XYZ file of C-alpha atoms in Angstrom:
410
model
C -56.812 18.298 10.497
C -60.052 16.454 11.243
C -61.236 13.252 9.588
C -63.918 15.286 7.773
C -61.156 17.415 6.236
C -59.245 14.295 5.210
C -62.294 12.671 3.608
C -62.886 15.596 1.235
C -59.346 15.272 -0.141
C -58.482 13.016 -3.098
C -57.087 9.655 -1.999
C -53.756 10.393 -3.686
C -53.398 13.373 -1.306
C -55.196 12.020 1.766
C -53.345 8.694 1.919
C -49.824 10.213 1.885
C -50.972 12.717 4.528
C -52.430 9.954 6.706
C -49.338 7.781 6.189
C -47.102 10.707 7.153
C -49.129 11.392 10.292
C -49.151 7.699 11.217
C -45.426 7.413 10.549
C -44.661 10.424 12.730
C -46.972 9.065 15.427
C -45.315 5.647 15.210
C -41.877 7.271 15.380
C -42.989 9.228 18.444
C -44.373 6.097 20.122
C -41.211 4.206 19.222
C -39.095 7.019 20.675
C -41.154 7.119 23.879
C -40.969 3.314 24.161
C -37.198 3.322 23.828
C -36.819 6.246 26.219
C -38.869 4.313 28.775
C -36.682 1.260 28.284
C -33.579 3.408 28.489
C -34.866 4.978 31.700
C -35.379 1.568 33.253
C -31.982 0.332 32.095
C -30.220 3.492 33.305
C -31.971 3.322 36.671
C -31.047 -0.331 37.150
C -27.437 0.300 36.158
C -27.072 3.431 38.293
C -28.753 1.722 41.247
C -26.202 -1.077 41.133
C -23.309 1.364 40.827
C -24.660 3.510 43.655
C -24.977 0.486 45.938
C -21.337 -0.345 45.243
C -20.290 3.277 45.837
C -22.204 3.463 49.128
C -20.605 0.253 50.316
C -17.133 1.642 49.549
C -17.856 5.031 51.088
C -19.364 3.390 54.186
C -16.147 1.463 54.858
C -13.957 4.504 54.258
C -16.091 6.717 56.488
C -16.133 4.055 59.233
C -12.321 4.150 59.214
C -12.164 7.935 59.453
C -14.814 8.004 62.183
C -12.765 5.436 64.112
C -9.753 7.732 63.942
C -11.893 10.741 64.747
C -10.519 12.540 61.709
C -13.381 14.984 61.029
C -11.396 16.956 58.469
C -10.678 13.874 56.411
C -14.340 12.889 56.530
C -15.280 16.284 55.073
C -12.673 15.947 52.317
C -13.929 12.465 51.501
C -17.558 13.626 51.241
C -16.656 16.790 49.304
C -14.683 14.706 46.802
C -17.888 12.935 45.800
C -18.905 16.104 43.999
C -16.567 14.989 41.223
C -18.748 11.962 40.570
C -21.018 12.472 37.518
C -24.638 12.926 38.469
C -24.105 12.974 42.237
C -25.712 16.295 43.244
C -26.025 15.977 47.040
C -24.082 14.144 49.740
C -24.486 14.578 53.510
C -22.907 12.958 56.566
C -25.344 13.553 59.411
C -24.818 12.818 63.088
C -27.360 11.265 65.416
C -28.906 14.696 66.146
C -29.553 15.427 62.468
C -26.715 17.954 62.163
C -24.672 17.953 58.955
C -21.065 16.913 59.695
C -19.858 16.819 56.067
C -21.404 17.855 52.730
C -20.570 18.857 49.186
C -21.063 22.494 50.170
C -19.241 23.876 53.249
C -22.147 26.251 53.937
C -24.321 23.258 54.888
C -21.916 22.022 57.593
C -23.189 22.701 61.125
C -26.798 23.114 60.000
C -29.502 20.555 60.435
C -30.335 18.530 57.373
C -33.784 20.087 57.236
C -32.240 23.561 57.199
C -29.744 22.582 54.509
C -32.572 21.248 52.324
C -35.074 24.010 53.037
C -34.528 25.696 49.670
C -34.481 22.525 47.609
C -37.367 21.152 45.541
C -40.057 19.293 47.450
C -39.396 15.931 45.830
C -35.646 16.165 46.455
C -36.074 17.305 50.049
C -38.624 14.655 50.937
C -36.581 11.909 49.261
C -33.448 12.672 51.299
C -35.359 13.155 54.544
C -37.229 9.880 54.005
C -33.910 8.061 53.495
C -32.552 9.413 56.791
C -35.697 8.466 58.673
C -35.950 5.020 57.073
C -34.367 1.710 58.011
C -31.134 2.502 59.847
C -29.742 -1.009 59.693
C -28.608 -1.444 56.079
C -27.516 0.265 52.897
C -30.466 1.119 50.672
C -31.208 2.889 47.417
C -34.683 4.272 46.697
C -36.373 6.169 43.886
C -38.504 9.101 45.143
C -41.859 9.407 43.362
C -41.550 13.115 42.565
C -37.832 13.200 41.790
C -36.056 11.678 38.801
C -33.119 10.569 40.900
C -31.857 7.855 43.225
C -31.386 8.442 46.931
C -28.823 6.264 48.662
C -28.479 5.702 52.418
C -25.662 4.093 54.371
C -25.663 3.854 58.192
C -22.456 4.111 60.225
C -21.742 2.252 63.486
C -21.212 5.566 65.260
C -24.893 6.413 64.773
C -24.150 8.739 61.931
C -25.888 8.475 58.538
C -24.563 9.016 55.072
C -27.108 10.006 52.403
C -26.575 10.962 48.756
C -28.680 11.910 45.750
C -27.791 10.715 42.237
C -29.485 12.546 39.360
C -30.684 10.206 36.568
C -31.213 12.923 33.949
C -27.581 13.099 32.858
C -26.936 9.369 32.388
C -30.316 9.010 30.685
C -29.531 11.914 28.341
C -26.154 10.354 27.565
C -27.801 6.998 26.838
C -30.377 8.627 24.549
C -27.645 10.591 22.778
C -25.705 7.372 22.185
C -28.877 5.713 20.795
C -30.124 8.698 18.796
C -28.630 7.412 15.585
C -30.457 4.105 16.051
C -33.738 5.942 16.674
C -33.181 8.103 13.603
C -32.504 5.025 11.487
C -35.662 3.347 12.783
C -37.729 6.451 12.048
C -36.165 6.735 8.590
C -36.958 3.074 7.957
C -40.596 3.583 8.932
C -40.793 6.653 6.693
C -39.235 4.754 3.799
C -41.746 1.922 4.275
C -44.582 4.480 4.282
C -43.271 5.992 1.032
C -42.946 2.510 -0.475
C -46.499 1.676 0.605
C -47.763 4.894 -0.964
C -45.914 4.042 -4.167
C -47.512 0.604 -4.282
C -50.941 2.103 -3.596
C -50.360 4.680 -6.327
C -49.622 1.982 -8.879
C -52.269 -0.480 -7.714
C -55.059 1.924 -6.695
C -54.676 5.650 -7.280
C -53.527 5.535 -10.900
C -56.306 3.091 -11.760
C -58.817 5.108 -9.706
C -57.851 8.232 -11.671
C -58.375 6.314 -14.913
C -61.756 5.108 -13.624
C -62.744 8.691 -12.739
C -61.732 9.891 -16.198
C -63.895 7.164 -17.724
C -66.883 8.114 -15.564
C -66.387 11.792 -16.481
C -66.325 10.865 -20.168
C -69.528 8.835 -19.816
C -71.138 11.695 -17.904
C -70.094 14.024 -20.709
C -71.996 11.941 -23.240
C -69.256 9.612 -24.518
C -71.140 6.401 -23.836
C -68.584 4.397 -25.829
C -65.921 5.087 -23.146
C -64.819 2.017 -21.150
C -62.519 1.603 -18.137
C -61.416 -1.974 -19.005
C -59.583 -2.444 -15.689
C -58.085 -5.877 -15.080
C -57.907 -7.556 -11.690
C -60.169 -8.822 -8.942
C -59.923 -5.918 -6.507
C -62.593 -3.337 -5.675
C -61.397 -0.867 -8.340
C -61.665 -3.574 -11.000
C -65.159 -4.565 -9.796
C -66.294 -0.937 -9.886
C -64.714 -0.490 -13.317
C -66.563 -3.561 -14.626
C -69.834 -2.206 -13.209
C -69.185 1.178 -14.869
C -68.479 -0.556 -18.194
C -71.728 -2.523 -17.938
C -73.627 0.649 -17.079
C -72.083 2.486 -20.039
C -72.966 -0.389 -22.382
C -76.566 -0.370 -21.148
C -76.785 3.404 -21.499
C -75.319 3.217 -24.994
C -77.876 0.582 -25.973
C -80.697 2.621 -24.456
C -79.550 5.769 -26.230
C -79.452 3.862 -29.520
C -83.020 2.687 -28.864
C -84.047 6.222 -27.946
C -82.458 7.589 -31.119
C -84.287 5.008 -33.218
C -87.542 5.759 -31.412
C -86.977 9.505 -31.753
C -86.279 9.077 -35.462
C -89.453 7.048 -35.900
C -91.512 9.622 -33.997
C -90.010 12.570 -35.843
C -90.636 10.891 -39.208
C -94.150 9.798 -38.281
C -97.238 12.041 -38.532
C -97.656 12.054 -34.730
C -96.370 14.611 -32.248
C -95.199 13.338 -28.833
C -95.654 15.889 -26.078
C -95.571 16.255 -22.272
C -97.247 18.988 -20.247
C -96.785 20.072 -16.658
C -99.933 20.105 -14.539
C -99.953 23.885 -14.281
C -102.190 26.630 -15.638
C -101.993 26.817 -19.405
C -100.267 23.382 -19.579
C -96.671 24.502 -20.167
C -94.800 22.051 -22.387
C -91.793 20.206 -20.873
C -91.125 18.044 -23.923
C -92.269 18.021 -27.540
C -91.005 16.130 -30.573
C -89.781 17.755 -33.760
C -93.065 16.978 -35.498
C -94.592 20.117 -33.963
C -92.952 21.976 -36.849
C -95.792 20.689 -39.048
C -98.084 23.096 -37.219
C -95.719 26.006 -37.848
C -94.058 26.070 -34.411
C -90.508 25.425 -33.185
C -89.713 23.249 -30.185
C -87.785 26.121 -28.603
C -90.929 28.260 -28.450
C -92.494 25.761 -26.043
C -89.403 24.718 -24.108
C -88.402 28.350 -23.665
C -91.849 29.167 -22.202
C -92.664 31.477 -25.075
C -95.860 29.484 -25.659
C -98.157 27.348 -23.518
C -100.227 24.644 -25.105
C -103.643 26.075 -24.274
C -102.845 29.085 -26.493
C -102.817 26.733 -29.507
C -106.334 25.340 -28.998
C -109.053 26.882 -31.130
C -111.050 29.380 -29.017
C -114.337 27.597 -29.829
C -112.966 24.293 -28.433
C -110.828 25.587 -25.563
C -113.474 25.761 -22.828
C -114.755 22.280 -23.644
C -111.292 20.735 -23.633
C -110.250 22.464 -20.379
C -113.437 21.276 -18.686
C -112.914 17.681 -19.847
C -109.276 17.664 -18.753
C -110.227 19.047 -15.324
C -112.605 16.091 -14.829
C -109.898 13.593 -15.782
C -107.337 15.247 -13.497
C -109.790 15.098 -10.606
C -111.660 11.828 -11.117
C -109.953 9.946 -13.962
C -109.781 7.838 -15.938
C -106.074 8.554 -16.474
C -106.090 7.273 -20.059
C -108.449 9.116 -22.414
C -108.894 10.474 -25.921
C -110.002 13.866 -27.237
C -110.557 15.541 -30.574
C -110.353 19.295 -31.039
C -109.089 21.978 -33.325
C -105.891 23.990 -33.141
C -105.326 27.447 -34.548
C -103.243 25.866 -37.312
C -105.060 22.536 -37.643
C -108.720 21.753 -38.241
C -108.510 18.523 -36.278
C -106.247 16.832 -33.704
C -106.654 13.336 -32.304
C -105.185 13.604 -28.780
C -104.514 10.320 -26.931
C -103.514 11.249 -23.373
C -102.441 9.509 -20.137
C -101.593 10.941 -16.704
C -98.719 10.361 -14.259
C -99.560 10.766 -10.577
C -97.359 10.847 -7.444
C -97.913 8.680 -4.367
C -100.511 11.120 -3.070
C -102.497 10.848 -6.311
C -101.610 14.305 -7.583
C -101.060 14.548 -11.347
C -97.477 15.589 -12.034
C -97.210 15.170 -15.817
C -99.631 14.862 -18.724
C -98.427 12.799 -21.666
C -99.931 12.954 -25.114
C -99.571 11.565 -28.615
C -101.185 13.942 -31.091
C -102.190 13.105 -34.640
C -103.126 15.819 -37.122
C -106.413 14.650 -38.644
C -107.058 17.830 -40.623
C -107.127 15.933 -43.927
C -109.445 13.351 -42.423
C -111.754 16.056 -41.118
C -111.713 17.834 -44.436
C -112.373 14.556 -46.211
C -115.261 13.832 -43.876
C -116.641 17.311 -44.448
C -116.267 16.887 -48.205
C -118.006 13.529 -47.965
C -120.847 15.068 -45.999
C -121.132 17.871 -48.572
C -121.142 15.322 -51.373
C -123.805 13.300 -49.583
C -125.946 16.385 -49.184
C -125.523 17.215 -52.862
C -126.377 13.652 -53.850
C -129.374 13.619 -51.571
C -130.498 16.929 -53.087
C -130.029 15.668 -56.664
C -131.728 12.372 -55.872
C -134.588 14.323 -54.361
C -134.857 16.526 -57.422
C -134.775 13.535 -59.792
C -137.305 11.716 -57.649
C -139.609 14.687 -57.790
C -139.165 14.856 -61.564
C -139.943 11.149 -61.901
C -142.966 11.426 -59.685
C -144.219 14.366 -61.821
C -143.650 12.362 -65.015
C -145.521 9.406 -63.572
C -148.440 11.585 -62.638
C -148.475 13.141 -66.100
C -148.372 9.709 -67.709
C -151.190 8.470 -65.544
C -153.287 11.546 -66.499
C -152.622 10.968 -70.194
C -153.628 7.298 -69.950
C -156.932 8.247 -68.317
C -157.814 10.773 -70.971
C -157.141 8.301 -73.798
C -159.302 5.684 -72.266
């Protein structure tokens, strides 16, 4: 399992898995550490015992050599095979010929011949002991052999060399200590379980509650709150989430009030994408006054340009193109819709960093009544002007007639 795999897991699963892996690793390191210590202790103990054994065997062999009792020397060496862990023992004369050994087949052969079929480390360790310092008893540890090689010189020029395997005493020591190692491993595992339990109470359970709160807020329940006590990271995050939810709730309340005001007002709020036909991305409920449903625009059934009166469409598209290209980004237009004789369109543009228009925002006011009132006023003015003209003409005619009558009388 890689760290990437661990990181995608929930903490309540990942942490126990990591703790288990760390506990097993710690138990393995602890086991290896103790085995190393046991190996050192066993080697030191067996070295001391082997030195004592070599000293005893040296004296006994010196006595038998003095008597010239070759048969007794062979029995004495062969009896060492009963010693635990002692795998090889050779009494070699000055010419390198085996005089006594654990196996009778090796007697009469040179030591090299007797060891020819043995492992390299074992063979080189015994041969090195024979060729080493001939003046004292010594015990060495060959590099490639987990054993001790002991050497004892005899006054007759003969050499006594033995090999003591360390695997068996080490295995016995480990077996005796296995219960202790198991208890230590069990203790570490119990501590890991206890730590996970503490983390579950302090972190994971609260983190799950925090996640549930965030999910509720994301689902639209802005009144949800974590309300986590404490001064740890989970509590800080929970407090931040609560503040965010409170701000969102306040904003939504403001948006609802604003939406209510817009929907109850005579204006229509609308947003268009800067695309052919000006597809609508948002429109308020007031568009129903023109006989359309919001879903018709948001579902791409209609684009806004289809609503503009054909006689005004080319003019409006040309004006908008100029604003999109050159600005200004805040402007006002009046035009007719298919279902309205007049619209007052107050528009502003949103551009990206490169200056490209991304959205077009508008607040539209139906001024059909105003236009009709203006038209009625113009009609009334024309009628008044016509009537005034007619009455003026009548008055002028009467004046002329009166003037003509006055002249004839005089």
